Amino acid sequence: MSRKSKVFLESGVFQEAAIQSLKKLSFRSQAKNPVMFIVFLGALFTTWIFFKDLYGGVYSSFNLQIGLWLWFTVLFANFAEAIAEGRGKARTDSLKKTRTNIIAKKLIGGDISPVPGTTLRIGDIVICEAGDSIPGDGEIIDGIASVDESAITGESAPVVRESGGDRSAVTGGTRVLSDKITIRITAEQGNTFLDKMIALVEGAKRQKTPNEIALTMLLSGLSFVFLIAVISLPFFAEFVAKEGGQHANLPIPILISLLVCLIPTTIAGLLSAIGISGMERLIRFNVISKSGKAIEAAGDIDILLLDKTGTITLGNREARAFYPASGVDEKYLADVAQLSSLADETPEGRSIVVLAKEKFGFRERNLSEMEGEFIPFSASTKMSGVDLKKQGRVIRRIRKGAGDAIRIYLYNFSQKISPEMEDVIQRIAQKGSTPILVAEDNKLLGVIELKDIVKGGLKERFASLRTMGIRTVMITGDNQLTAAAIAAEAGVDDFLAEATPETKLKKIREQQGKGYLVAMIGDGTNDAPALAQSDVGVAMNTGTQTAREAGNMIDLDSNPSKLIEIVEIGKQLLMTRGALTTFSIANDVAKYFAILPALFGSFYALGGTEGPLSVLNLMRLGSPQSAVLSAVIFNALVIPALIPLALKGVAYKPLGADKILKRNLTIFGLGGIVTPFIGIKLIDITLVLLGIV
């Protein structure tokens, strides 16, 4: 990616995050996170106790320090969320700069009128020439141009946009570098792709995912259990103390400190940051996710369905050769093939016109002058062509299309394809090319070879997906032989040939019915139903407007192999959340051994000796006050210490689930126990040396 700015290091983001941290110190904001809300209330109550005592003439340095560090705990959690939001906001600000007031060249009754881009409505026709900024989202209905999309995608290399096919969509705010195009506006201001991108990137309005909600409920449940335990602790302590002939002294600030140290504040304080940063990391790879749920699903997908055209291949199949049937001259076949393609605006259709011109010098002709009626391609018939008329009566019917479609067409005239031509069709398909049959009236004239070009580097990327346990399936409308050849060249695990929008949808539902999570990558209008049905639907930015609206992710670079990064980020999100949850809960063990022995070590003490419970004071902390304060300070400092990990994510390696689990339990489980022992002890030594407690 050309745009991977390390926003985390920018001072402006730090300053804004610090300000937002203070603004979030409200009941309404804190109540969104039940665990941190307990800390917030504890800080308020401790502060109230300090000032109440101070008003009564009693100054408690210990209570002041406890109160301050509880406030720091809340502020650090707010800062973690604010810094994650700030990274997304920085991206949003750069996108908003793209949204300038563009003057559009609107086509009205054959005349061009300059109008503000903000006044354009769906269906309006505009003209864009070299140097013009495209005033709004639309579809190219005529022409081809080189377009600079760096303002949206961050990629400096220009891209080609042309009418017909799946590369006709253009985005408002991008700039035409060459040639001239006619655009039909497909979105009004406020609902453009850029507007949606800005809305999606706004992290503050991010909705919690189901997994995040479930984890929040679990953490809240744990906190409630600890709350009940701490509330009952004074009564239990008083009972135990009386049995030993002593008096239990458990001040409320110490009980609040104990509660705060035992509840999972670390993961609670970082939970929002983890979710927000997951979407932000995806944005840095030029992928826009419409929901956090889609990112989580990406981390768990089992099957990836890849549309061949434009996804595995470059998308523009080129006519390479004409193969005439027996008794048909190649020049005549080329002439008829060109006639059938004159009104065909797809890249394939234009390449047939060009090939006929290059080989035989045929000039393009005007179909209207020949009384020609163009028959557009449809997914149901898999054919296109032209009917040539004379005095209103059809005199020639020319059709070109897929093998099965032309077979059915000829069958209606009681005609069959000869064995020789069947052999030609098979040879073309075995090469990985697409055979397009051309028929005139009731006769097969021959075959056109359209060559698919597979994108480089896909085989290695698909091998990486296989290592992750993801099965790749190529979906194409080509016949079995062509599909098999391209599938082998691309390195996918399986393929679905002769697919229609209905069969794609059926395949996805079938796999989902077996309990698999399915991801689909596509760019065409016919991919839209499958993209909408998929658990993860990644639409190519070069694709049609319909496809981009149907998917729950949009790849701005239109690189199908990008799914590897999407999967890794999804897995990172889940692993980071799980790892920090493990670390947070494991932390409680060390804090338990820090605070409880300090509180109860003197119970049952005889003749000035330590009580039997002091054996639990493994860290040999200086005093009960230093033990409590050290634990509270460590509990606060661990949140900012883990912010970089929450934002960056746990490193992912394509290993089996068992190995990943063992690795993370060792690092974050064992590390979560050992780290607090070391940290609390060092803080305790520092406090004692400085004479703070």
XYZ file of C-alpha atoms in Angstrom:
693
model
C 0.000 0.000 0.000
C 1.237 3.462 -0.743
C -0.741 4.936 2.126
C 0.193 3.331 5.411
C 0.854 6.417 7.441
C 1.666 5.653 11.017
C -0.979 7.927 12.451
C -0.322 6.540 15.924
C 2.948 8.480 16.062
C 1.472 11.830 15.040
C 1.378 14.379 17.851
C -1.900 15.827 16.602
C -3.644 12.508 17.147
C -2.190 12.284 20.678
C -3.408 15.771 21.571
C -6.884 15.155 20.200
C -7.057 11.785 21.985
C -6.056 13.421 25.282
C -8.818 16.004 24.898
C -11.370 13.326 24.003
C -10.281 11.286 27.045
C -11.367 14.142 29.304
C -14.610 14.678 27.366
C -15.518 11.026 27.901
C -15.531 11.547 31.700
C -19.320 11.563 31.876
C -21.885 9.150 33.266
C -23.410 8.646 29.828
C -20.106 7.819 28.152
C -18.789 5.600 30.955
C -22.048 3.654 31.298
C -21.420 2.147 27.836
C -18.648 0.045 29.394
C -20.005 -1.645 32.571
C -16.578 -2.687 33.907
C -15.003 0.743 33.511
C -18.186 2.294 34.901
C -17.436 0.499 38.193
C -13.936 2.034 38.178
C -15.455 5.437 37.371
C -17.849 5.184 40.332
C -14.997 3.949 42.548
C -12.876 6.957 41.586
C -15.764 9.316 42.329
C -16.458 7.707 45.703
C -12.781 7.673 46.734
C -12.445 11.331 45.739
C -15.549 12.186 47.767
C -14.122 10.367 50.820
C -10.817 12.246 50.497
C -12.473 15.668 50.374
C -14.927 14.752 53.142
C -12.010 13.782 55.388
C -10.087 16.883 54.335
C -13.077 19.057 55.240
C -13.061 17.336 58.636
C -9.418 18.218 59.149
C -7.961 14.827 58.172
C -5.522 14.699 55.238
C -4.993 11.195 53.822
C -2.146 11.018 51.320
C -2.957 7.357 50.727
C -6.595 8.046 49.792
C -5.484 10.891 47.515
C -3.067 8.633 45.645
C -5.626 5.838 45.349
C -8.183 8.301 43.975
C -5.732 9.788 41.472
C -4.665 6.401 40.111
C -8.280 5.282 39.804
C -8.929 8.392 37.711
C -5.826 7.602 35.656
C -7.227 4.100 35.063
C -10.432 5.583 33.630
C -8.521 8.174 31.591
C -6.145 5.578 30.149
C -9.112 3.459 29.026
C -10.702 6.552 27.464
C -7.379 7.389 25.803
C -7.105 3.894 24.284
C -10.518 4.290 22.669
C -9.843 7.890 21.628
C -6.486 7.081 20.001
C -8.129 4.320 17.943
C -10.915 6.688 16.918
C -8.342 9.369 16.108
C -6.523 7.107 13.656
C -9.789 6.563 11.801
C -10.631 10.267 11.974
C -7.291 11.147 10.363
C -8.260 8.964 7.400
C -11.714 10.574 7.345
C -10.246 14.080 7.250
C -8.112 13.183 4.228
C -11.210 11.834 2.461
C -13.230 14.953 3.264
C -10.586 17.069 1.520
C -11.446 15.154 -1.650
C -15.059 16.317 -1.427
C -14.647 19.671 -3.150
C -17.228 21.731 -5.011
C -16.830 20.397 -8.564
C -18.447 22.061 -11.572
C -20.060 19.365 -13.725
C -20.559 19.457 -17.497
C -24.184 18.348 -17.583
C -25.693 17.188 -20.861
C -29.103 18.835 -21.343
C -30.910 18.288 -24.629
C -27.677 17.765 -26.524
C -26.035 20.875 -25.048
C -23.413 20.980 -22.291
C -24.236 23.226 -19.331
C -21.884 23.848 -16.375
C -23.683 23.139 -13.084
C -22.494 22.595 -9.484
C -21.818 18.928 -8.792
C -24.006 19.136 -5.679
C -27.086 19.702 -7.856
C -26.712 16.475 -9.833
C -29.445 13.875 -9.493
C -29.643 10.175 -10.296
C -29.939 9.665 -14.046
C -28.243 12.935 -15.042
C -25.709 12.646 -17.872
C -22.358 14.430 -17.571
C -19.289 14.716 -19.793
C -15.764 14.444 -18.367
C -12.604 15.166 -20.345
C -8.889 15.048 -19.545
C -8.180 17.190 -16.477
C -11.783 17.155 -15.218
C -12.744 15.896 -11.778
C -15.612 13.423 -11.845
C -18.515 15.239 -10.105
C -20.301 12.193 -8.687
C -20.617 8.434 -8.622
C -21.750 6.988 -11.909
C -21.514 4.464 -14.714
C -19.650 5.193 -17.939
C -22.120 4.822 -20.795
C -19.737 5.857 -23.540
C -15.982 6.104 -23.953
C -12.820 4.969 -22.236
C -10.440 6.978 -20.051
C -7.479 6.789 -17.725
C -8.586 7.847 -14.230
C -6.539 8.959 -11.218
C -8.165 7.408 -8.127
C -5.318 8.163 -5.704
C -7.516 10.506 -3.665
C -9.728 7.527 -2.798
C -7.456 4.473 -2.945
C -4.060 6.004 -2.207
C -2.595 4.288 -5.277
C -0.721 6.625 -7.605
C -1.006 4.415 -10.702
C -3.952 5.453 -12.920
C -6.641 2.914 -13.802
C -8.631 2.390 -16.977
C -12.395 2.903 -16.847
C -14.608 2.133 -19.823
C -18.222 1.633 -20.784
C -19.616 -1.884 -20.775
C -18.239 -4.770 -18.756
C -17.419 -4.589 -15.067
C -15.026 -1.613 -15.162
C -17.596 1.048 -15.887
C -18.107 2.398 -12.352
C -16.466 5.716 -11.490
C -16.258 7.507 -8.158
C -16.910 11.162 -7.456
C -13.769 13.096 -6.544
C -11.469 11.130 -8.852
C -9.868 12.796 -11.892
C -9.848 11.971 -15.602
C -6.292 11.957 -16.970
C -6.937 11.245 -20.639
C -9.643 10.892 -23.274
C -13.336 11.642 -22.834
C -16.170 9.743 -21.150
C -19.920 10.135 -20.786
C -21.234 9.277 -17.329
C -24.712 8.536 -15.985
C -24.959 9.639 -12.330
C -26.024 6.785 -10.024
C -25.944 8.445 -6.577
C -27.003 11.816 -5.216
C -24.876 13.988 -2.942
C -24.862 12.646 0.598
C -25.221 9.080 -0.616
C -22.110 8.763 -2.779
C -19.380 6.178 -2.356
C -17.139 8.825 -0.782
C -19.896 9.822 1.658
C -20.384 6.177 2.605
C -16.634 5.696 3.025
C -16.464 8.659 5.382
C -19.432 7.339 7.364
C -17.881 3.876 7.578
C -14.514 5.174 8.728
C -16.097 7.281 11.496
C -15.057 5.019 14.357
C -17.097 6.837 16.967
C -20.309 5.533 15.479
C -19.045 1.963 15.225
C -21.575 -0.591 16.442
C -20.464 -3.398 18.723
C -20.283 -6.831 17.133
C -22.179 -9.837 18.590
C -18.905 -11.332 19.881
C -17.963 -8.042 21.491
C -21.365 -7.790 23.166
C -21.061 -11.379 24.428
C -17.587 -10.689 25.849
C -18.833 -7.487 27.500
C -21.608 -9.493 29.166
C -19.062 -12.078 30.369
C -16.775 -9.384 31.789
C -19.761 -7.691 33.422
C -20.770 -11.002 34.993
C -17.267 -11.529 36.389
C -17.240 -7.987 37.726
C -20.600 -8.525 39.427
C -19.266 -11.662 41.149
C -16.218 -9.749 42.420
C -18.457 -6.863 43.496
C -20.565 -9.198 45.665
C -17.372 -10.769 47.058
C -15.873 -7.392 48.000
C -19.146 -6.170 49.545
C -19.293 -9.293 51.730
C -15.579 -9.128 52.598
C -15.842 -6.661 55.558
C -18.419 -8.884 57.260
C -16.299 -11.974 56.712
C -13.149 -10.158 57.864
C -14.848 -8.906 61.026
C -16.012 -12.423 61.845
C -12.519 -13.883 61.331
C -10.886 -11.068 63.312
C -13.206 -11.565 66.292
C -12.341 -15.261 66.345
C -8.694 -14.245 66.745
C -9.440 -11.560 69.278
C -8.659 -8.780 66.822
C -10.458 -5.982 65.009
C -10.739 -5.855 61.214
C -9.994 -2.464 59.678
C -10.893 -2.370 55.979
C -11.353 1.244 54.822
C -13.629 1.795 51.844
C -10.807 3.095 49.551
C -8.929 -0.177 50.103
C -12.051 -2.217 49.301
C -12.564 -0.134 46.143
C -8.916 -0.724 45.218
C -9.345 -4.453 45.732
C -12.456 -4.493 43.542
C -10.804 -2.474 40.755
C -7.741 -4.727 40.767
C -9.798 -7.922 40.631
C -12.256 -6.996 37.872
C -10.936 -7.354 34.275
C -10.183 -3.668 33.703
C -7.357 -4.313 31.224
C -9.468 -5.951 28.526
C -12.471 -3.761 29.382
C -10.374 -0.645 28.868
C -8.964 -1.888 25.555
C -12.026 -3.646 24.114
C -13.329 -0.711 22.072
C -9.826 0.123 20.849
C -9.349 -3.452 19.587
C -12.578 -3.346 17.574
C -12.013 0.131 16.166
C -8.391 -0.596 15.257
C -9.480 -3.752 13.409
C -11.487 -1.611 10.993
C -8.682 0.974 10.856
C -6.047 -1.665 9.999
C -8.316 -2.849 7.205
C -8.553 0.709 5.903
C -4.744 0.936 5.785
C -4.885 -2.027 3.383
C -7.365 -0.014 1.293
C -10.331 -2.169 2.260
C -13.483 -0.556 3.630
C -15.624 -2.727 5.907
C -19.248 -1.797 6.417
C -19.341 -3.520 9.819
C -17.075 -4.991 12.468
C -19.096 -8.198 12.195
C -17.752 -8.733 8.677
C -14.146 -8.454 9.920
C -14.779 -11.027 12.642
C -16.423 -13.359 10.127
C -13.371 -12.980 7.864
C -11.251 -14.426 10.637
C -13.377 -17.566 10.718
C -14.221 -18.213 7.048
C -13.907 -21.754 5.711
C -14.654 -21.352 2.000
C -13.753 -18.593 -0.440
C -15.729 -18.278 -3.661
C -13.884 -16.344 -6.360
C -15.520 -14.992 -9.468
C -13.166 -15.703 -12.354
C -13.618 -12.681 -14.588
C -11.944 -9.603 -13.160
C -11.038 -11.421 -9.965
C -8.780 -14.314 -10.927
C -8.284 -13.100 -14.482
C -7.634 -9.530 -15.606
C -11.253 -9.282 -16.673
C -10.767 -8.295 -20.291
C -10.836 -11.422 -22.411
C -9.275 -10.675 -25.770
C -10.174 -12.186 -29.118
C -7.112 -14.058 -30.372
C -8.207 -16.124 -33.398
C -11.062 -17.133 -35.714
C -11.690 -20.838 -36.402
C -14.078 -21.230 -39.375
C -16.309 -24.278 -39.784
C -15.880 -26.573 -42.768
C -16.829 -24.773 -45.971
C -16.716 -21.317 -44.357
C -14.055 -18.765 -45.252
C -12.233 -17.260 -42.253
C -12.691 -13.776 -43.699
C -16.450 -14.277 -43.892
C -16.497 -15.568 -40.290
C -14.562 -12.477 -39.176
C -16.966 -10.207 -41.069
C -20.040 -11.765 -39.445
C -18.370 -11.821 -36.002
C -17.609 -8.112 -36.327
C -21.190 -7.361 -37.367
C -22.485 -9.147 -34.262
C -20.129 -7.092 -32.067
C -20.464 -3.575 -33.500
C -22.951 -2.535 -30.809
C -21.368 -4.712 -28.129
C -19.760 -2.300 -25.639
C -18.078 -5.027 -23.581
C -14.257 -5.276 -23.774
C -14.657 -8.724 -25.363
C -16.991 -7.374 -28.031
C -14.659 -4.525 -28.891
C -11.687 -6.895 -29.083
C -13.565 -8.962 -31.717
C -14.125 -5.807 -33.781
C -10.430 -4.909 -33.459
C -9.220 -8.423 -34.378
C -11.393 -8.487 -37.522
C -10.061 -5.073 -38.491
C -6.419 -6.038 -37.878
C -6.600 -9.350 -39.759
C -8.787 -8.395 -42.695
C -9.006 -4.605 -42.682
C -12.756 -4.475 -41.990
C -13.959 -1.019 -41.080
C -16.618 -0.464 -38.465
C -20.082 -0.040 -39.928
C -23.186 1.781 -38.749
C -25.853 -0.745 -37.762
C -28.638 1.821 -37.984
C -27.842 2.406 -41.657
C -28.069 -1.360 -42.196
C -31.416 -1.485 -40.337
C -29.682 -3.609 -37.736
C -31.255 -4.391 -34.365
C -28.705 -5.284 -31.701
C -29.541 -8.228 -29.414
C -27.790 -7.551 -26.073
C -26.182 -10.306 -24.017
C -28.204 -11.677 -21.106
C -27.205 -14.092 -18.349
C -30.205 -16.285 -19.142
C -29.603 -16.737 -22.897
C -25.783 -16.402 -22.799
C -25.987 -14.970 -26.334
C -25.856 -11.647 -28.114
C -26.015 -10.694 -31.764
C -27.796 -8.648 -34.382
C -30.838 -8.943 -36.635
C -30.283 -7.305 -40.041
C -33.446 -6.107 -41.757
C -34.548 -4.957 -45.179
C -37.702 -2.926 -45.464
C -38.598 -3.943 -41.914
C -38.187 -7.668 -42.518
C -35.388 -9.679 -40.885
C -33.106 -11.106 -43.573
C -30.129 -12.235 -41.432
C -30.020 -13.436 -37.827
C -26.491 -13.450 -36.397
C -25.804 -14.842 -32.944
C -22.647 -15.335 -30.912
C -22.395 -16.919 -27.483
C -21.352 -19.787 -25.259
C -21.256 -23.316 -26.634
C -24.352 -24.604 -24.858
C -26.369 -21.529 -25.807
C -25.531 -21.828 -29.517
C -26.190 -25.583 -29.387
C -29.720 -24.899 -28.165
C -30.114 -22.136 -30.745
C -29.092 -24.483 -33.579
C -31.208 -27.304 -32.155
C -34.269 -25.109 -32.690
C -33.387 -25.264 -36.400
C -32.748 -29.033 -36.204
C -29.024 -28.427 -36.624
C -26.033 -29.830 -34.735
C -22.393 -28.883 -34.276
C -20.110 -31.076 -36.364
C -17.553 -33.390 -34.659
C -14.738 -31.342 -36.216
C -15.990 -28.122 -34.600
C -16.602 -29.936 -31.301
C -12.924 -30.894 -31.402
C -11.926 -27.254 -32.030
C -14.104 -26.105 -29.120
C -12.507 -28.698 -26.832
C -8.959 -27.741 -27.838
C -9.648 -24.049 -27.171
C -11.170 -24.862 -23.774
C -8.248 -27.093 -22.790
C -5.894 -24.157 -23.357
C -7.834 -22.160 -20.775
C -9.368 -19.918 -23.425
C -13.076 -19.339 -23.942
C -14.706 -20.550 -27.180
C -17.405 -18.203 -28.511
C -19.532 -19.728 -31.257
C -20.882 -17.670 -34.159
C -24.016 -18.705 -36.054
C -25.919 -17.134 -38.912
C -29.540 -18.174 -39.287
C -29.443 -21.973 -38.946
C -25.754 -22.477 -39.675
C -22.649 -22.533 -37.437
C -19.970 -20.369 -39.053
C -17.143 -21.005 -36.614
C -15.560 -20.219 -33.265
C -13.798 -17.175 -31.806
C -11.068 -17.813 -29.232
C -11.162 -15.416 -26.280
C -8.065 -15.599 -24.120
C -8.296 -15.141 -20.350
C -5.180 -13.750 -18.661
C -4.691 -14.987 -15.085
C -3.364 -12.370 -12.661
C 0.192 -12.968 -11.502
C 1.097 -14.267 -8.052
C -2.280 -15.810 -7.283
C -1.031 -19.390 -7.036
C 1.257 -18.569 -4.110
C -1.409 -16.497 -2.367
C -3.967 -19.294 -2.677
C -1.409 -21.701 -1.207
C -1.216 -19.391 1.831
C -4.999 -19.472 2.136
C -4.847 -23.274 2.035
C -2.378 -23.193 4.935
C -4.914 -21.134 6.876
C -7.486 -23.875 6.297
C -9.461 -21.910 3.709
C -10.744 -23.730 0.628
C -10.804 -21.692 -2.590
C -13.476 -22.259 -5.244
C -13.475 -20.466 -8.607
C -16.887 -19.637 -10.065
C -17.256 -19.035 -13.779
C -19.784 -19.178 -16.567
C -17.251 -21.000 -18.761
C -17.604 -24.654 -19.695
C -16.015 -27.462 -17.680
C -12.837 -27.740 -19.770
C -12.059 -24.009 -19.794
C -12.840 -23.727 -16.097
C -10.602 -26.704 -15.259
C -7.674 -25.239 -17.220
C -7.932 -21.801 -15.587
C -8.465 -23.338 -12.132
C -5.271 -25.370 -12.530
C -3.324 -22.322 -13.715
C -4.592 -20.138 -10.852
C -4.098 -22.831 -8.200
C -7.601 -22.893 -6.685
C -8.874 -25.984 -4.856
C -12.101 -26.418 -6.829
C -14.271 -24.724 -9.437
C -17.911 -24.318 -10.376
C -18.367 -24.131 -14.151
C -21.281 -22.829 -16.227
C -22.450 -20.865 -13.211
C -25.365 -18.458 -13.223
C -26.316 -15.951 -10.506
C -28.783 -18.557 -9.270
C -26.181 -21.346 -9.025
C -23.756 -19.034 -7.201
C -26.440 -18.245 -4.663
C -27.358 -21.921 -4.345
C -23.703 -22.880 -3.781
C -23.318 -20.340 -0.979
C -26.544 -21.388 0.755
C -25.556 -25.025 0.419
C -22.195 -24.444 2.132
C -23.748 -22.238 4.811
C -26.297 -24.984 5.442
C -23.383 -27.290 6.291
C -22.190 -24.823 8.920
C -19.397 -23.218 6.896
C -18.684 -19.504 6.794
C -18.415 -18.385 3.176
C -16.581 -15.427 1.664
C -17.289 -14.242 -1.855
C -15.239 -11.916 -4.019
C -16.871 -10.399 -7.072
C -17.185 -7.295 -9.187
C -20.143 -7.709 -11.525
C -23.848 -6.992 -11.222
C -24.497 -10.720 -11.542
C -22.349 -11.244 -8.421
C -24.573 -9.006 -6.283
C -26.977 -11.689 -4.923
C -24.050 -13.930 -3.938
C -22.147 -11.027 -2.364
C -25.206 -10.115 -0.300
C -25.751 -13.727 0.851
C -22.110 -14.360 1.810
C -20.885 -14.004 5.379
C -18.071 -11.893 3.940
C -18.805 -10.250 0.596
C -15.804 -8.375 -0.827
C -16.689 -6.211 -3.817
C -13.999 -4.891 -6.126
C -13.867 -1.102 -6.372
C -13.529 -1.479 -10.153
C -16.835 -3.339 -10.174
C -20.353 -2.113 -10.751
C -22.282 0.086 -8.341
C -24.672 -2.797 -7.623
C -21.830 -5.104 -6.600
C -20.282 -2.463 -4.337
C -23.594 -1.919 -2.567
C -24.219 -5.656 -2.130
C -20.864 -6.488 -0.500
C -20.100 -5.805 3.157
C -16.498 -4.940 2.247
C -15.033 -2.970 -0.655
C -11.472 -3.491 -1.880
C -10.275 -0.146 -3.216
C -7.327 -1.786 -5.004
C -9.539 -4.435 -6.657
C -7.025 -7.141 -5.804
C -8.694 -10.510 -5.080
C -5.623 -11.862 -3.317
C -6.145 -9.084 -0.747
C -8.444 -11.523 1.031
C -5.342 -12.979 2.686
C -4.786 -9.650 4.460
C -8.509 -9.439 5.254
C -8.441 -12.922 6.794
C -5.281 -12.148 8.757
C -6.785 -8.938 10.131
C -9.973 -10.822 11.054
C -7.939 -13.490 12.825
C -5.796 -10.795 14.456
C -8.914 -9.109 15.791
C -10.244 -12.319 17.347
C -6.820 -13.406 18.633
C -6.009 -9.984 20.091
C -9.305 -9.851 21.929
C -8.828 -13.391 23.246
C -5.168 -12.857 24.145
C -5.788 -9.654 26.093
C -8.789 -11.223 27.834
C -6.532 -14.093 28.929
C -3.850 -11.634 30.027
C -6.371 -9.511 31.938
C -7.880 -12.418 33.872
C -4.437 -13.946 34.543
C -3.412 -10.573 36.005
C -5.974 -11.054 38.753
C -3.961 -13.947 40.179
C -0.930 -11.739 40.886
C -3.078 -8.901 42.233
C -4.782 -11.408 44.523
C -1.410 -12.352 46.007
C -0.504 -8.662 46.339
C -3.561 -7.244 48.096
C -5.221 -10.033 50.108
C -2.093 -11.077 52.076
C -1.483 -7.401 52.837
C -5.000 -7.080 54.226
C -5.185 -10.333 56.189
C -1.533 -11.197 56.919
C -1.818 -9.968 60.515
C -4.861 -12.087 61.339
C -4.247 -14.758 64.021
C -0.802 -13.281 64.726
C 0.605 -14.290 68.136
C 3.192 -12.380 70.146
C 4.075 -9.977 67.345
C 4.788 -12.737 64.834
C 3.221 -12.830 61.377
C -0.117 -14.508 61.006
C -0.487 -17.786 59.075
C -2.097 -15.954 56.119
C 1.116 -13.971 55.584
C 2.529 -17.032 53.836
C 0.501 -15.866 50.826
C 2.583 -12.676 50.675
C 4.874 -14.221 48.060
C 6.179 -10.860 46.861
C 7.111 -9.680 50.373
C 5.738 -6.215 49.727
C 6.740 -3.347 52.017
C 3.452 -2.643 53.775
C -0.292 -3.143 53.321
C -0.579 0.432 51.981
C 2.305 0.033 49.513
C 0.899 -3.331 48.380
C -2.533 -1.871 47.625
C -1.145 1.259 45.959
C 1.378 -0.763 43.897
C -1.392 -3.017 42.604
C -3.606 -0.036 41.721
C -0.732 1.744 39.927
C 0.174 -1.398 37.963
C -3.493 -1.934 37.104
C -3.618 1.584 35.641
C -0.271 1.536 33.809
C -0.855 -1.797 32.081
C -3.630 -0.242 29.950
C -1.464 2.358 28.115
C 1.352 -0.193 27.962
C -0.888 -2.506 25.937
C -2.418 0.163 23.657
C 0.179 -0.437 20.865
C -0.611 -4.172 20.918
C -4.363 -3.502 20.869
C -3.969 -1.194 17.866
C -1.456 -3.297 15.955
C -2.935 -6.688 16.820
C -1.328 -9.938 17.872
C 1.031 -11.262 15.186
C -0.658 -13.972 13.140
C 1.097 -16.946 11.609
C -0.699 -19.538 9.448
C -0.646 -22.333 12.037
C -3.257 -24.818 13.192
C -5.847 -23.682 15.737
C -4.380 -25.920 18.487
C -0.864 -24.530 18.019
C -2.124 -20.951 18.021
C -4.105 -21.606 21.222
C -1.110 -23.161 23.008
C 1.166 -20.340 21.850
C -1.157 -17.601 23.071
C -1.881 -19.345 26.377
C 1.856 -19.584 26.998
C 2.591 -15.972 26.073
C -0.476 -14.198 27.435
C -1.664 -16.661 30.070
C 1.682 -17.318 31.728
C 2.838 -13.799 30.872
C -0.307 -12.403 32.461
C 0.618 -14.129 35.732
C 4.358 -13.393 35.780
C 4.315 -9.768 34.566
C 2.220 -8.359 37.457
C 4.416 -10.106 40.040
C 7.461 -8.333 38.606
C 5.694 -5.030 37.943
C 3.982 -4.740 41.326
C 7.200 -5.657 43.173
C 9.209 -3.006 41.277
C 6.555 -0.359 41.936
C 6.461 -1.338 45.630
C 10.255 -0.994 45.930
C 10.071 2.427 44.254
C 7.276 3.637 46.553
C 9.159 2.504 49.668
C 12.446 4.077 48.522
C 10.717 7.377 47.761
C 8.875 7.241 51.066
C 5.531 7.821 49.359
C 3.770 5.294 51.647
